[in-house]
mmCIF file of C-alpha atoms and ligand atoms in Angstrom:
data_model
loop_
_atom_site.group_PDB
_atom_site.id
_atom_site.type_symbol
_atom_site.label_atom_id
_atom_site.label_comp_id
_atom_site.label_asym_id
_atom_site.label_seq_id
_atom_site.Cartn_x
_atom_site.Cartn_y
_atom_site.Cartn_z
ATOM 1 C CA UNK A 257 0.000 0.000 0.000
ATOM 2 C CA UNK A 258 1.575 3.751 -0.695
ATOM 3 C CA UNK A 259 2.183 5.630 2.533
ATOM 4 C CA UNK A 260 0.259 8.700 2.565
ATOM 5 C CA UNK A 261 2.775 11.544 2.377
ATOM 6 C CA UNK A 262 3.999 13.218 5.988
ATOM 7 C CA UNK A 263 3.403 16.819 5.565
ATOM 8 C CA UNK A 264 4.820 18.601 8.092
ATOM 9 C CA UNK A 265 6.484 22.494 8.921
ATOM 10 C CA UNK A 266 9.882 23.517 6.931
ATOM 11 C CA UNK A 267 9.878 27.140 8.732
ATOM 12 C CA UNK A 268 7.757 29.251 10.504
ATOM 13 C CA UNK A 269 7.816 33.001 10.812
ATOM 14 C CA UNK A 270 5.557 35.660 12.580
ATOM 15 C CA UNK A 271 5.601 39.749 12.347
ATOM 16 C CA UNK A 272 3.885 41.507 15.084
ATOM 17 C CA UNK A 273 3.376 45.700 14.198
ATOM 18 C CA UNK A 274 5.823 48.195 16.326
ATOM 19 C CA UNK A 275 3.070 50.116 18.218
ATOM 20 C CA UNK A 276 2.353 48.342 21.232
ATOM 21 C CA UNK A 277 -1.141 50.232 22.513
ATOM 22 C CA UNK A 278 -2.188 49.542 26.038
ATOM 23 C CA UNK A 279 -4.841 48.914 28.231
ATOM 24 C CA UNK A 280 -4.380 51.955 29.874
ATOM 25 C CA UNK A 281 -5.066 54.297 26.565
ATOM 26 C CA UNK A 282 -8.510 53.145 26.220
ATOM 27 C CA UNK A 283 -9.238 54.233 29.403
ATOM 28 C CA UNK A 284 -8.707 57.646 27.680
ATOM 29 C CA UNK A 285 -10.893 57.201 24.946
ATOM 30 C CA UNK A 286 -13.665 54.677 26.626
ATOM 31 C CA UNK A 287 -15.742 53.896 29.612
ATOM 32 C CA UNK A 288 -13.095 50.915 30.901
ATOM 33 C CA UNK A 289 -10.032 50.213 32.284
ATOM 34 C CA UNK A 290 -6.873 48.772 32.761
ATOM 35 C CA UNK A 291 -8.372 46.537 35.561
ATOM 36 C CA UNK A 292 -11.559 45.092 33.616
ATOM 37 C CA UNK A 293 -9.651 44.265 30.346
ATOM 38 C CA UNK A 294 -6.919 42.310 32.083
ATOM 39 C CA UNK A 295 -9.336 40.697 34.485
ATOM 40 C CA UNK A 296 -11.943 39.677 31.947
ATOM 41 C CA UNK A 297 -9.784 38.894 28.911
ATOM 42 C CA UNK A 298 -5.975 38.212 30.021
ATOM 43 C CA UNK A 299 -4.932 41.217 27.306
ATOM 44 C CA UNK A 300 -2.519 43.759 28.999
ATOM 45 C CA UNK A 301 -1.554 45.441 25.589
ATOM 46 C CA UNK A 302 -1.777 45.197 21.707
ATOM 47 C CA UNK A 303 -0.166 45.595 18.355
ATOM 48 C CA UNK A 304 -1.576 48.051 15.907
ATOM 49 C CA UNK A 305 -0.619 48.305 12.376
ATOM 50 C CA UNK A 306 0.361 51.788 11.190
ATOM 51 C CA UNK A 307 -2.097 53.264 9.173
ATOM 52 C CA UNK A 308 0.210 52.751 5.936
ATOM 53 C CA UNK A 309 0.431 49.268 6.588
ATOM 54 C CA UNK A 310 -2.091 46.902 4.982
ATOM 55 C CA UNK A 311 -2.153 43.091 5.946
ATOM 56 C CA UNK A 312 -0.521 42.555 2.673
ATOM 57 C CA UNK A 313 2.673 44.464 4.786
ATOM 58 C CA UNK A 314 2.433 42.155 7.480
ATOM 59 C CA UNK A 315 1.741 39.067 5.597
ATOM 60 C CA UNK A 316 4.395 40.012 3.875
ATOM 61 C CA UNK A 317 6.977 40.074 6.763
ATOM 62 C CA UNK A 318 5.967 37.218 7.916
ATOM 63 C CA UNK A 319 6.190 34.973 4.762
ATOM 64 C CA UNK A 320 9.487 36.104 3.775
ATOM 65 C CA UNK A 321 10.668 35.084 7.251
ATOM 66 C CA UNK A 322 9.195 31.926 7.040
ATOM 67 C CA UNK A 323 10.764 31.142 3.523
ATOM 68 C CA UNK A 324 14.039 32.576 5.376
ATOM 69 C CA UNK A 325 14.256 29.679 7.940
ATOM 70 C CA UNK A 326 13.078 26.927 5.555
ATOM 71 C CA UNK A 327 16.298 28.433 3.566
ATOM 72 C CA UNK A 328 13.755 28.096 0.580
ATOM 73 C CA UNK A 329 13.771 30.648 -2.252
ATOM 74 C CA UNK A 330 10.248 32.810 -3.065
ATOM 75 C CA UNK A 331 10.303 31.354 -6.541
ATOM 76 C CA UNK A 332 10.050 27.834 -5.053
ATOM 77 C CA UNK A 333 7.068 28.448 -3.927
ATOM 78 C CA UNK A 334 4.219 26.331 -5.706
ATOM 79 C CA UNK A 335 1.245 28.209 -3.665
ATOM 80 C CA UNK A 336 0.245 30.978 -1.040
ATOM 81 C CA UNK A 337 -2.651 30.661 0.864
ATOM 82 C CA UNK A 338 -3.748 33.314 3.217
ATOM 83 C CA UNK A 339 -5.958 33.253 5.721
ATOM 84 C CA UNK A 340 -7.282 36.303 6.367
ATOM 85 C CA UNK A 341 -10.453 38.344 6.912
ATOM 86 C CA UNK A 342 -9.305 41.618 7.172
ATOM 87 C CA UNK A 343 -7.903 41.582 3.131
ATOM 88 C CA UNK A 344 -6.123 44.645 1.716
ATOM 89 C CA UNK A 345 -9.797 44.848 -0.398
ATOM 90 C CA UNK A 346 -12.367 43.273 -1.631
ATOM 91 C CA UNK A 347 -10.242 42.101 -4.777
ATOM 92 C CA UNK A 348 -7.531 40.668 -5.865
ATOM 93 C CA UNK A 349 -6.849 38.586 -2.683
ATOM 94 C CA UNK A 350 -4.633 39.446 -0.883
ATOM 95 C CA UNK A 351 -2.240 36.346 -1.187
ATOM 96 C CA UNK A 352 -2.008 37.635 -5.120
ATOM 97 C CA UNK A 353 -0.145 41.520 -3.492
ATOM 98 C CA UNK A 354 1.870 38.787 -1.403
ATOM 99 C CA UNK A 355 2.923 36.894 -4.179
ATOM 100 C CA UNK A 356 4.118 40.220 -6.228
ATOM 101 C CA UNK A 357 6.171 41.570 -2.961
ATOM 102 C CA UNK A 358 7.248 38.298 -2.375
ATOM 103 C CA UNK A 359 8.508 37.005 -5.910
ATOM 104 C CA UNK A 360 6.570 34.248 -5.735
ATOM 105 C CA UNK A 361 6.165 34.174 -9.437
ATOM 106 C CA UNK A 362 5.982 30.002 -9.882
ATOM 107 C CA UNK A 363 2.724 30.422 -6.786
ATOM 108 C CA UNK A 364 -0.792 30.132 -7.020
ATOM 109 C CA UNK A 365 -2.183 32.095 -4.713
ATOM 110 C CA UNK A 366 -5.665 33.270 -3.052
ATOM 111 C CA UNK A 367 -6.964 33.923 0.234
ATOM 112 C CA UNK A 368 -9.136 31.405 2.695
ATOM 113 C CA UNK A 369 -11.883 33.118 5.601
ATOM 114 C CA UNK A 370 -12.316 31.735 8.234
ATOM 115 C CA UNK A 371 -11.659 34.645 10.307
ATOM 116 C CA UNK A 372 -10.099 32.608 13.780
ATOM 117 C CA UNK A 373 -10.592 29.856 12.301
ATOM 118 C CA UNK A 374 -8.322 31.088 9.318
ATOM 119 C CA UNK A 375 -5.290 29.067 10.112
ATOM 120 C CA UNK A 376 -6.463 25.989 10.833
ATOM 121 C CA UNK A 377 -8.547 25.733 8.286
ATOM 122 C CA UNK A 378 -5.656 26.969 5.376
ATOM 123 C CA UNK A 379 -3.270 24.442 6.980
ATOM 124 C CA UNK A 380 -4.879 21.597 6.549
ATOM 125 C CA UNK A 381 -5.711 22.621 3.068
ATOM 126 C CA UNK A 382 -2.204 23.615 2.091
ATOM 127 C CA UNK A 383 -1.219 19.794 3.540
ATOM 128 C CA UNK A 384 -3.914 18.024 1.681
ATOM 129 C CA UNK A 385 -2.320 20.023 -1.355
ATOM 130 C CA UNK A 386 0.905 18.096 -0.647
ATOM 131 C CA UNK A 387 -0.805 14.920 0.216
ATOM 132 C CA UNK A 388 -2.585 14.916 -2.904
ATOM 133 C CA UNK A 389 0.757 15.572 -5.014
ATOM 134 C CA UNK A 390 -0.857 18.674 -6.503
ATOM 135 C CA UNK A 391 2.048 20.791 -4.841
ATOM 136 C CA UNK A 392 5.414 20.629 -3.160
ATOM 137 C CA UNK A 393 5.773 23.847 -1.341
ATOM 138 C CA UNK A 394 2.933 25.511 0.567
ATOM 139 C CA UNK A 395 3.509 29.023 2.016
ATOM 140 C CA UNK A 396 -0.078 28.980 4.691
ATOM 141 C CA UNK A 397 0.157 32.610 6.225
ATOM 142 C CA UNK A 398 -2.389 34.508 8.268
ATOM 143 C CA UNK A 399 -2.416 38.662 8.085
ATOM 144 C CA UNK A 400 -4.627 40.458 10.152
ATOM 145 C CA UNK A 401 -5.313 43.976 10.216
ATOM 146 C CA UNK A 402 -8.167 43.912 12.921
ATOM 147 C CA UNK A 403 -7.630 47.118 13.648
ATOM 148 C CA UNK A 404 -9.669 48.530 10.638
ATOM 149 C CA UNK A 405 -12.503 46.225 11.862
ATOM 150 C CA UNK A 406 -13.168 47.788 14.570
ATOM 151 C CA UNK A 407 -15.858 49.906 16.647
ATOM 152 C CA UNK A 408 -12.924 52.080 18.323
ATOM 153 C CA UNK A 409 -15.841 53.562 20.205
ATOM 154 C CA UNK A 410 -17.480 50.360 21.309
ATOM 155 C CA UNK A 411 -15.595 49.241 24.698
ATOM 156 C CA UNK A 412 -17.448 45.473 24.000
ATOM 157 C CA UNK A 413 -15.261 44.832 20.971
ATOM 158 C CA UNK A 414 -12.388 47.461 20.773
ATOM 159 C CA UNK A 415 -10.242 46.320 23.471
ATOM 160 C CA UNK A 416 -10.016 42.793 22.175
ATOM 161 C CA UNK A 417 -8.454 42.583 18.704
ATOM 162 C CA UNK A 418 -4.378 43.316 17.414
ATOM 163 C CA UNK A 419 -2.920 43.024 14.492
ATOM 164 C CA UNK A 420 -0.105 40.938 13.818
ATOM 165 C CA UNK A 421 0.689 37.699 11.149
ATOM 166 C CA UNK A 422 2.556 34.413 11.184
ATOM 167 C CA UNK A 423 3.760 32.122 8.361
ATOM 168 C CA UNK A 424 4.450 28.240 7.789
ATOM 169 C CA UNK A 425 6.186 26.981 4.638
ATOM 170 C CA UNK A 426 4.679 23.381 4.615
ATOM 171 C CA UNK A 427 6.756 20.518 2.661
ATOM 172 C CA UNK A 428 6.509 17.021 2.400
ATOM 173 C CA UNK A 429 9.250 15.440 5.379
ATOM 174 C CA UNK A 430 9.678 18.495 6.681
ATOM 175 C CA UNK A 431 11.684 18.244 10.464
ATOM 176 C CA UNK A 432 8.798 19.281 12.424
ATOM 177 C CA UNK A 433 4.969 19.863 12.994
ATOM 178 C CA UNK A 434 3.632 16.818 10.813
ATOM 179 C CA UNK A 435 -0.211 16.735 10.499
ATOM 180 C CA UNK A 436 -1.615 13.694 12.136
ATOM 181 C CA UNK A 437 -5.363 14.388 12.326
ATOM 182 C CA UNK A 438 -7.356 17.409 12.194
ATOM 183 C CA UNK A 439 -11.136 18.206 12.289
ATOM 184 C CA UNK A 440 -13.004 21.336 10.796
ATOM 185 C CA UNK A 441 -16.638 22.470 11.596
ATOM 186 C CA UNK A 442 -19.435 25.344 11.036
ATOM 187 C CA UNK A 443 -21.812 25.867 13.096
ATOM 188 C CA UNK A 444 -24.084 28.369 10.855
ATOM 189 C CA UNK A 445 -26.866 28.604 13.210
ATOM 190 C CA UNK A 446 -24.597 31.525 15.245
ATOM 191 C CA UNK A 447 -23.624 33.821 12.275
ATOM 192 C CA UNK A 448 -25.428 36.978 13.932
ATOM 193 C CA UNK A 449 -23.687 36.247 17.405
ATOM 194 C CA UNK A 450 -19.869 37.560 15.304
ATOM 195 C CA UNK A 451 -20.297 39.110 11.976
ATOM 196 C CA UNK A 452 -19.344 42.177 10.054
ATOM 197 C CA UNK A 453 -23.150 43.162 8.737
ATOM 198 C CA UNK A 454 -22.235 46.052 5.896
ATOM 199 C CA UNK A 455 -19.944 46.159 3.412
ATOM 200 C CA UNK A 456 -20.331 43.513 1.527
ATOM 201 C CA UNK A 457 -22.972 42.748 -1.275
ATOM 202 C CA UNK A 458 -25.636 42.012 0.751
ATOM 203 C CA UNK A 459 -25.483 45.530 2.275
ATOM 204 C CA UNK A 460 -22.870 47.320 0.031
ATOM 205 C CA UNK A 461 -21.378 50.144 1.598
ATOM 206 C CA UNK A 462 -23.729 53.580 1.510
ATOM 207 C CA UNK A 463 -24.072 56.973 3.498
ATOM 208 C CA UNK A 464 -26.841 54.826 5.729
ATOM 209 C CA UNK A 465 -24.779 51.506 6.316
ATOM 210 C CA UNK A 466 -21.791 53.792 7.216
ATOM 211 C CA UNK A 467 -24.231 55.984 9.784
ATOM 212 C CA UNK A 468 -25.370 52.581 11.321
ATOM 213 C CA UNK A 469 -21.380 51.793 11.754
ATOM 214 C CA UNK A 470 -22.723 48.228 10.130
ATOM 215 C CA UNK A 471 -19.033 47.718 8.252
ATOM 216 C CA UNK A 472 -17.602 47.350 11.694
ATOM 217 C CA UNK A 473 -17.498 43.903 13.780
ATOM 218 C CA UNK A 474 -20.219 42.968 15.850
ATOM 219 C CA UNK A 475 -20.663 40.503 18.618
ATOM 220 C CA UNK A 476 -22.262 38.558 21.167
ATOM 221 C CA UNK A 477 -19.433 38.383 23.717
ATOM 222 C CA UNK A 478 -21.453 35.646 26.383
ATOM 223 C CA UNK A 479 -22.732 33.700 23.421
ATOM 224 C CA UNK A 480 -18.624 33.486 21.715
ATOM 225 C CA UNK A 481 -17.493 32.727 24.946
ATOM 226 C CA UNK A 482 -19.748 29.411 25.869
ATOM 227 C CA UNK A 483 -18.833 28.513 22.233
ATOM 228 C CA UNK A 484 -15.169 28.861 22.476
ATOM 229 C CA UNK A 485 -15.332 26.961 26.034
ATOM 230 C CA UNK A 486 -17.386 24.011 24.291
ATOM 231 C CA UNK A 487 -15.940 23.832 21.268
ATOM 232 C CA UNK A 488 -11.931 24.024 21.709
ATOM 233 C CA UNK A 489 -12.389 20.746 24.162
ATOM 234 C CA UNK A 490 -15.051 18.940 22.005
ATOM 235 C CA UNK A 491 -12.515 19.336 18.739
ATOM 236 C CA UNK A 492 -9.361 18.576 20.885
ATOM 237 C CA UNK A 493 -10.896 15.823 21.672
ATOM 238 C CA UNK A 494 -12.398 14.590 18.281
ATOM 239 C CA UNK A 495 -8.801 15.713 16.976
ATOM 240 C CA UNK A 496 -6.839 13.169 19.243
ATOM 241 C CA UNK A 497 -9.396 10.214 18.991
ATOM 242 C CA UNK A 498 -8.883 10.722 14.840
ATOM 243 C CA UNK A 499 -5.082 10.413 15.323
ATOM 244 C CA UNK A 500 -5.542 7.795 17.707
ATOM 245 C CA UNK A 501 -4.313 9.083 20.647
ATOM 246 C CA UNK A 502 -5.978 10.183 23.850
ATOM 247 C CA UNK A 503 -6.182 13.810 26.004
ATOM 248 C CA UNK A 504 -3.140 11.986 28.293
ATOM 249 C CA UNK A 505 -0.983 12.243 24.851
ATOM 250 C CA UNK A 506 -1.099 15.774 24.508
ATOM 251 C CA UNK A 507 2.223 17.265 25.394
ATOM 252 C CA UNK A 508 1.014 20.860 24.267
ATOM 253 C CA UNK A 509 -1.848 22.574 23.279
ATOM 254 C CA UNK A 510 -1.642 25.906 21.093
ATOM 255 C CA UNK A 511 -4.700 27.581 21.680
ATOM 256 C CA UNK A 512 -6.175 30.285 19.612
ATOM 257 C CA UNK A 513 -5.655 33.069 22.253
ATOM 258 C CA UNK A 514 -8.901 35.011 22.513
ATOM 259 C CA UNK A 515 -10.164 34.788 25.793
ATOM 260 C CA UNK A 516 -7.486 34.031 28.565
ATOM 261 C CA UNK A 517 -10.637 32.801 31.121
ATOM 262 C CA UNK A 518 -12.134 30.692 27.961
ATOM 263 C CA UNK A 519 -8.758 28.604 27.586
ATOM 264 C CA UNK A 520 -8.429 28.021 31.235
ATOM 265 C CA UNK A 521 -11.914 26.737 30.942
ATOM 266 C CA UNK A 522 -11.223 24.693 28.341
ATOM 267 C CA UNK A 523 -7.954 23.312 29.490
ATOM 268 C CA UNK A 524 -9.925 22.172 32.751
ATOM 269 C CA UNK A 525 -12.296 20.178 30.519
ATOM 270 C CA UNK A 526 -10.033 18.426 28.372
ATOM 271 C CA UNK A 527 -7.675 17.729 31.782
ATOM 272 C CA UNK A 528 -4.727 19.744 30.956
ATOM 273 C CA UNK A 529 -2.292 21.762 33.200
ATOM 274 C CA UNK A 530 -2.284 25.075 32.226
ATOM 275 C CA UNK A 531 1.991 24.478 32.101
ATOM 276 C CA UNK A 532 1.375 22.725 28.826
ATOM 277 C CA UNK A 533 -0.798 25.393 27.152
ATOM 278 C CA UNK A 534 0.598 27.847 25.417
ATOM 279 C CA UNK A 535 -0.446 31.586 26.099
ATOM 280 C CA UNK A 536 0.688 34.781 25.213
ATOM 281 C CA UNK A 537 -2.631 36.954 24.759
ATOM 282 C CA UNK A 538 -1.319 39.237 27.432
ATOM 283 C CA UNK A 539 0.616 40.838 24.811
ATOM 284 C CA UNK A 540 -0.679 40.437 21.481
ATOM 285 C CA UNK A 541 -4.782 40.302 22.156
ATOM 286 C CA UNK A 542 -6.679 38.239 19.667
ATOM 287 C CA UNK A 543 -5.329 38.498 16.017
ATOM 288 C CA UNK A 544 -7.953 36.581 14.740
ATOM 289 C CA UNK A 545 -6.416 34.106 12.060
ATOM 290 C CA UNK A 546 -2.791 35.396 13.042
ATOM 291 C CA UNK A 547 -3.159 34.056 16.397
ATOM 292 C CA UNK A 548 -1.935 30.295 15.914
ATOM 293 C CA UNK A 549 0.640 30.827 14.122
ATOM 294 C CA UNK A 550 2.465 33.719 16.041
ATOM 295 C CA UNK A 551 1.472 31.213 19.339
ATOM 296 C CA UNK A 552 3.128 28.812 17.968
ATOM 297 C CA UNK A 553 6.575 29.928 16.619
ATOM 298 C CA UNK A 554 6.449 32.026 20.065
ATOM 299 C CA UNK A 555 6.193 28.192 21.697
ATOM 300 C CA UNK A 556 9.533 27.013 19.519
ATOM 301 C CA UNK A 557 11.337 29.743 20.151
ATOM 302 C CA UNK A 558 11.010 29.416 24.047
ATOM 303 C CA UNK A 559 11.895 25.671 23.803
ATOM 304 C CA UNK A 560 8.548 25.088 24.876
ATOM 305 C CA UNK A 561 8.323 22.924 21.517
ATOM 306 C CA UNK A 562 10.667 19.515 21.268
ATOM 307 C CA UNK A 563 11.072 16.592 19.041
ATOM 308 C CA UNK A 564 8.417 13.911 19.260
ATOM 309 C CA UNK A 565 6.058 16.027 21.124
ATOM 310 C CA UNK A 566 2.318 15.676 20.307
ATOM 311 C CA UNK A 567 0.874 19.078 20.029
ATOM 312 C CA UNK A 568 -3.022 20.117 19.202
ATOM 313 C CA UNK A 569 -3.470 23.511 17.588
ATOM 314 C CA UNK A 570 -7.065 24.385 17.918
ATOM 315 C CA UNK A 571 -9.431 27.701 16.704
ATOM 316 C CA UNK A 572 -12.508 29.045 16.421
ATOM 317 C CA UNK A 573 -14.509 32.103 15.229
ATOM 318 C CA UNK A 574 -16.783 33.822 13.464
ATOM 319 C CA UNK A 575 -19.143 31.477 11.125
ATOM 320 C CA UNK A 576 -19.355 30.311 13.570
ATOM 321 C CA UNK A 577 -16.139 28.024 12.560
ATOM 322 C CA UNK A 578 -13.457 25.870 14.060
ATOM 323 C CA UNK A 579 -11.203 23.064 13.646
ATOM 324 C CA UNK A 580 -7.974 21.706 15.739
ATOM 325 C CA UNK A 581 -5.360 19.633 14.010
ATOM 326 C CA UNK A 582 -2.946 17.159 16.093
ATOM 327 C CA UNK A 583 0.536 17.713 14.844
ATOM 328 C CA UNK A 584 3.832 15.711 15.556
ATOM 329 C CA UNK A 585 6.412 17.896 16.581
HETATM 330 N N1 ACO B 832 -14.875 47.725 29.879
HETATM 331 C C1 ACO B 832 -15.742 47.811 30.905
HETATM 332 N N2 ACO B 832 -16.939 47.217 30.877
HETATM 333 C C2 ACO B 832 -17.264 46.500 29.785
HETATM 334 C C3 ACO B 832 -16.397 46.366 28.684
HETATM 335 C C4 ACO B 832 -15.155 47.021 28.776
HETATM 336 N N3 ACO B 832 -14.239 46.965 27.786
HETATM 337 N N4 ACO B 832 -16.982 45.601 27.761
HETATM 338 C C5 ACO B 832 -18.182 45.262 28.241
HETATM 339 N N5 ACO B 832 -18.358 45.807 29.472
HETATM 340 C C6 ACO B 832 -19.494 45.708 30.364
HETATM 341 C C7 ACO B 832 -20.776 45.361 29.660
HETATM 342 O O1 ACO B 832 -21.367 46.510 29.113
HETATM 343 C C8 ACO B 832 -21.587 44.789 30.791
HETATM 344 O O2 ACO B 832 -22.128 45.844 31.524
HETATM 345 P P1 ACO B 832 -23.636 45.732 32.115
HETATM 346 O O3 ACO B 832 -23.593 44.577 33.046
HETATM 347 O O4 ACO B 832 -23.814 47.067 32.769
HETATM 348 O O5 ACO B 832 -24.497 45.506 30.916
HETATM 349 C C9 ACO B 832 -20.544 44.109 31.679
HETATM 350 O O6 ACO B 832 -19.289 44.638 31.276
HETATM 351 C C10 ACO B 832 -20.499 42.623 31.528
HETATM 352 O O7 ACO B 832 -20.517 42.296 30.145
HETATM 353 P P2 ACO B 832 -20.381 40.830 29.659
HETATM 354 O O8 ACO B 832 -20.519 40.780 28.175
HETATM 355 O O9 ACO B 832 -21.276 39.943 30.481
HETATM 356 O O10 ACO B 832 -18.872 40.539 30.089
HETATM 357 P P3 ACO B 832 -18.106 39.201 29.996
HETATM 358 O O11 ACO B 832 -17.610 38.797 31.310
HETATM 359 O O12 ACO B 832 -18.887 38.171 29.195
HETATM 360 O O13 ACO B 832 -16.839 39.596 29.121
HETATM 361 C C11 ACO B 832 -16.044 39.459 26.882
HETATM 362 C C12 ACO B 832 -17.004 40.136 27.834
HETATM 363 C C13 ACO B 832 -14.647 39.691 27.373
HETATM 364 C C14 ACO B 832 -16.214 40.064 25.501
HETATM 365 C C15 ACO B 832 -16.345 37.944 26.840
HETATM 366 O O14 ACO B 832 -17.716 37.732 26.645
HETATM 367 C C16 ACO B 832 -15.580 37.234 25.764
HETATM 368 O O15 ACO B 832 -14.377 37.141 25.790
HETATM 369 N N6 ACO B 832 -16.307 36.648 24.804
HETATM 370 C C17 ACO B 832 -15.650 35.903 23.742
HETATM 371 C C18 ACO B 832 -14.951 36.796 22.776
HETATM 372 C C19 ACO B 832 -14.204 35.954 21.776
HETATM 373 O O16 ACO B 832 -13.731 34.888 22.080
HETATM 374 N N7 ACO B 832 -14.078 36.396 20.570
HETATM 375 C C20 ACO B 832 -13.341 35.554 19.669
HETATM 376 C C21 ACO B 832 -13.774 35.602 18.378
HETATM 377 S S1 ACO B 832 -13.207 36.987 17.525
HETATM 378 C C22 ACO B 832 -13.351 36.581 15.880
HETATM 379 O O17 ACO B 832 -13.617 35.485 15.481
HETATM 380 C C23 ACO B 832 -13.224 37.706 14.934
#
């Protein structure tokens, strides 16, 4: 019988915007504070991109980086996938501006939203690319530029997204992070509980959706949170049994960081010490799709990550999506 190809991570790289914005200015500009923020969320500051910067510029960053520590050249590259849902505009995508600042003239390229859920969801197709023999070099990078999504005058949502993006180059044998099992999932029964209502073609923009401040992101905070609570242990879980392993065989789990009090949660469910979840929300907030990636390559670089270890990334977000993948590290 053929073996099924090992797909795993060549290199990694993240880029994380200069200005660090704290806590402490929105108590300037909003009814909140330092003390509710941390307590309620974990986040003690964020990145924001500078207004010239699109999430091609980040993406961008990030990629090249990536490509850098595989030691693999642009024009190797056989496709770019980014996951993002913050995109320079509406069209091209914005993996096609990557692909020009990149070089990546030998690439396919186009985006994937899944907003959180971006990552996960572009990994696991970028593998099943390789898998399939249909490519050989997969650049999967998530670009957010949350910032430009947001209410800044709404304290509900504005003190919870950053900016920021991350990068894998994925390759057949690669040394690390090879894909054992993964599960994706929509629940489209909680669209209105995280959605960005104007905008778009249903409700293009106009004087009136602009007024109603529809083009920014909306959301049911309580009903996201039981979600994210439910969901990141249930998919873990389902994750693990499809490599067949168990919650005792996780070594690590990489957790999209959104809610600081929603992965403790979680981690409690699925029977985890918090030493073997990876967090660093305190700093970076959530970057939507961005998140995993940066988490991860953080994780590596603090020797958190070693050979052999069995590590579960896991997301979710608007769609209401999600998915978790077991990887071999
Ligand atoms: N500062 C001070 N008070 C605030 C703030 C703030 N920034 N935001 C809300 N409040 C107030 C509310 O108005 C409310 O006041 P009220 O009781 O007078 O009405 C009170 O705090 C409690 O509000 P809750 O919504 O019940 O607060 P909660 O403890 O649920 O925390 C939070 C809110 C942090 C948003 C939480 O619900 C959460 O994290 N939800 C999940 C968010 C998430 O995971 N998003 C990820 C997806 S993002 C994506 O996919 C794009």
């Amino acid at each position: 019988m053929k073996r099924a190809k090992r797909v795993g991570i060549a290199g990694m790289g993240c880029y994380l915007p200069e200005r660090v914005m704290t806590n402490k200015e929105f108590e300037e500009r909003l009814d909140t504070s330092d003390q509710w923020i941390r307590s309620r969320t974990g986040i003690r500051e964020r990145r924001i991109a500078a207004p010239e910067q699109a999430a091609s510029d980040l993406g961008v960053i990030a990629g090249r980086r990536a490509l850098e520590n595989a030691g693999v050249a642009a024009s190797e590259v056989d496709m770019i996938i980014v996951a993002t849902s913050s995109p320079d505009m509406v069209f091209p995508a914005t993996a096609c501006l990557i692909q020009h600042s990149l070089g990546a003239a030998n690439a396919a390229a186009c985006d994937l939203n899944a907003v959180c859920t971006g990552f996960q969801y572009a990994y696991v197709v970028g593998a099943q690319m390789i898998a399939a023999g249909q490519a050989g070099k997969v650049l999967v990078i998530a670009a957010e530029k949350f910032s430009s999504l947001l209410d800044w005058e709404d304290r509900s949502t504005a003190v919870l997204m950053g900016d920021g993006a991350g990068a894998v180059l994925l390759t057949e044998d690669a040394p690390r992070g090879e894909l054992l099992a993964c599960t994706l999932g929509t629940d489209s029964s909680g669209i209105e509980n995280l959605w960005i209502p104007g905008g778009g073609s249903a409700r293009p923009t106009t004087h009136e959706t602009v007024d109603q401040r529809l083009h920014y992101m909306k959301m049911n905070g309580q009903e996201i949170y039981k979600f994210g609570v439910r969901i990141i242990g249930a998919s873990v879980t389902e994750a693990l049994a499809r490599a067949g392993l168990k919650e005792s065989d996780l070594d690590m789990l990489i957790p999209h960081q959104a809610n600081l009090r929603i992965i403790q949660s979680a981690a409690k469910r699925l029977n985890l010490s918090m030493e073997k979840v990876m967090i660093n929300i305190e700093r970076y907030s959530n970057t939507s799709a961005a998140s995993l990636p940066i988490a991860m390559l953080e994780a590596e670089q603090g020797g958190r990550l070693q050979p052999g270890m069995i590590v579960a990334l896991v997301a979710f977000g608007a769609g209401l999506t999600w998915g978790a993948s077991i990887l071999r590290w």
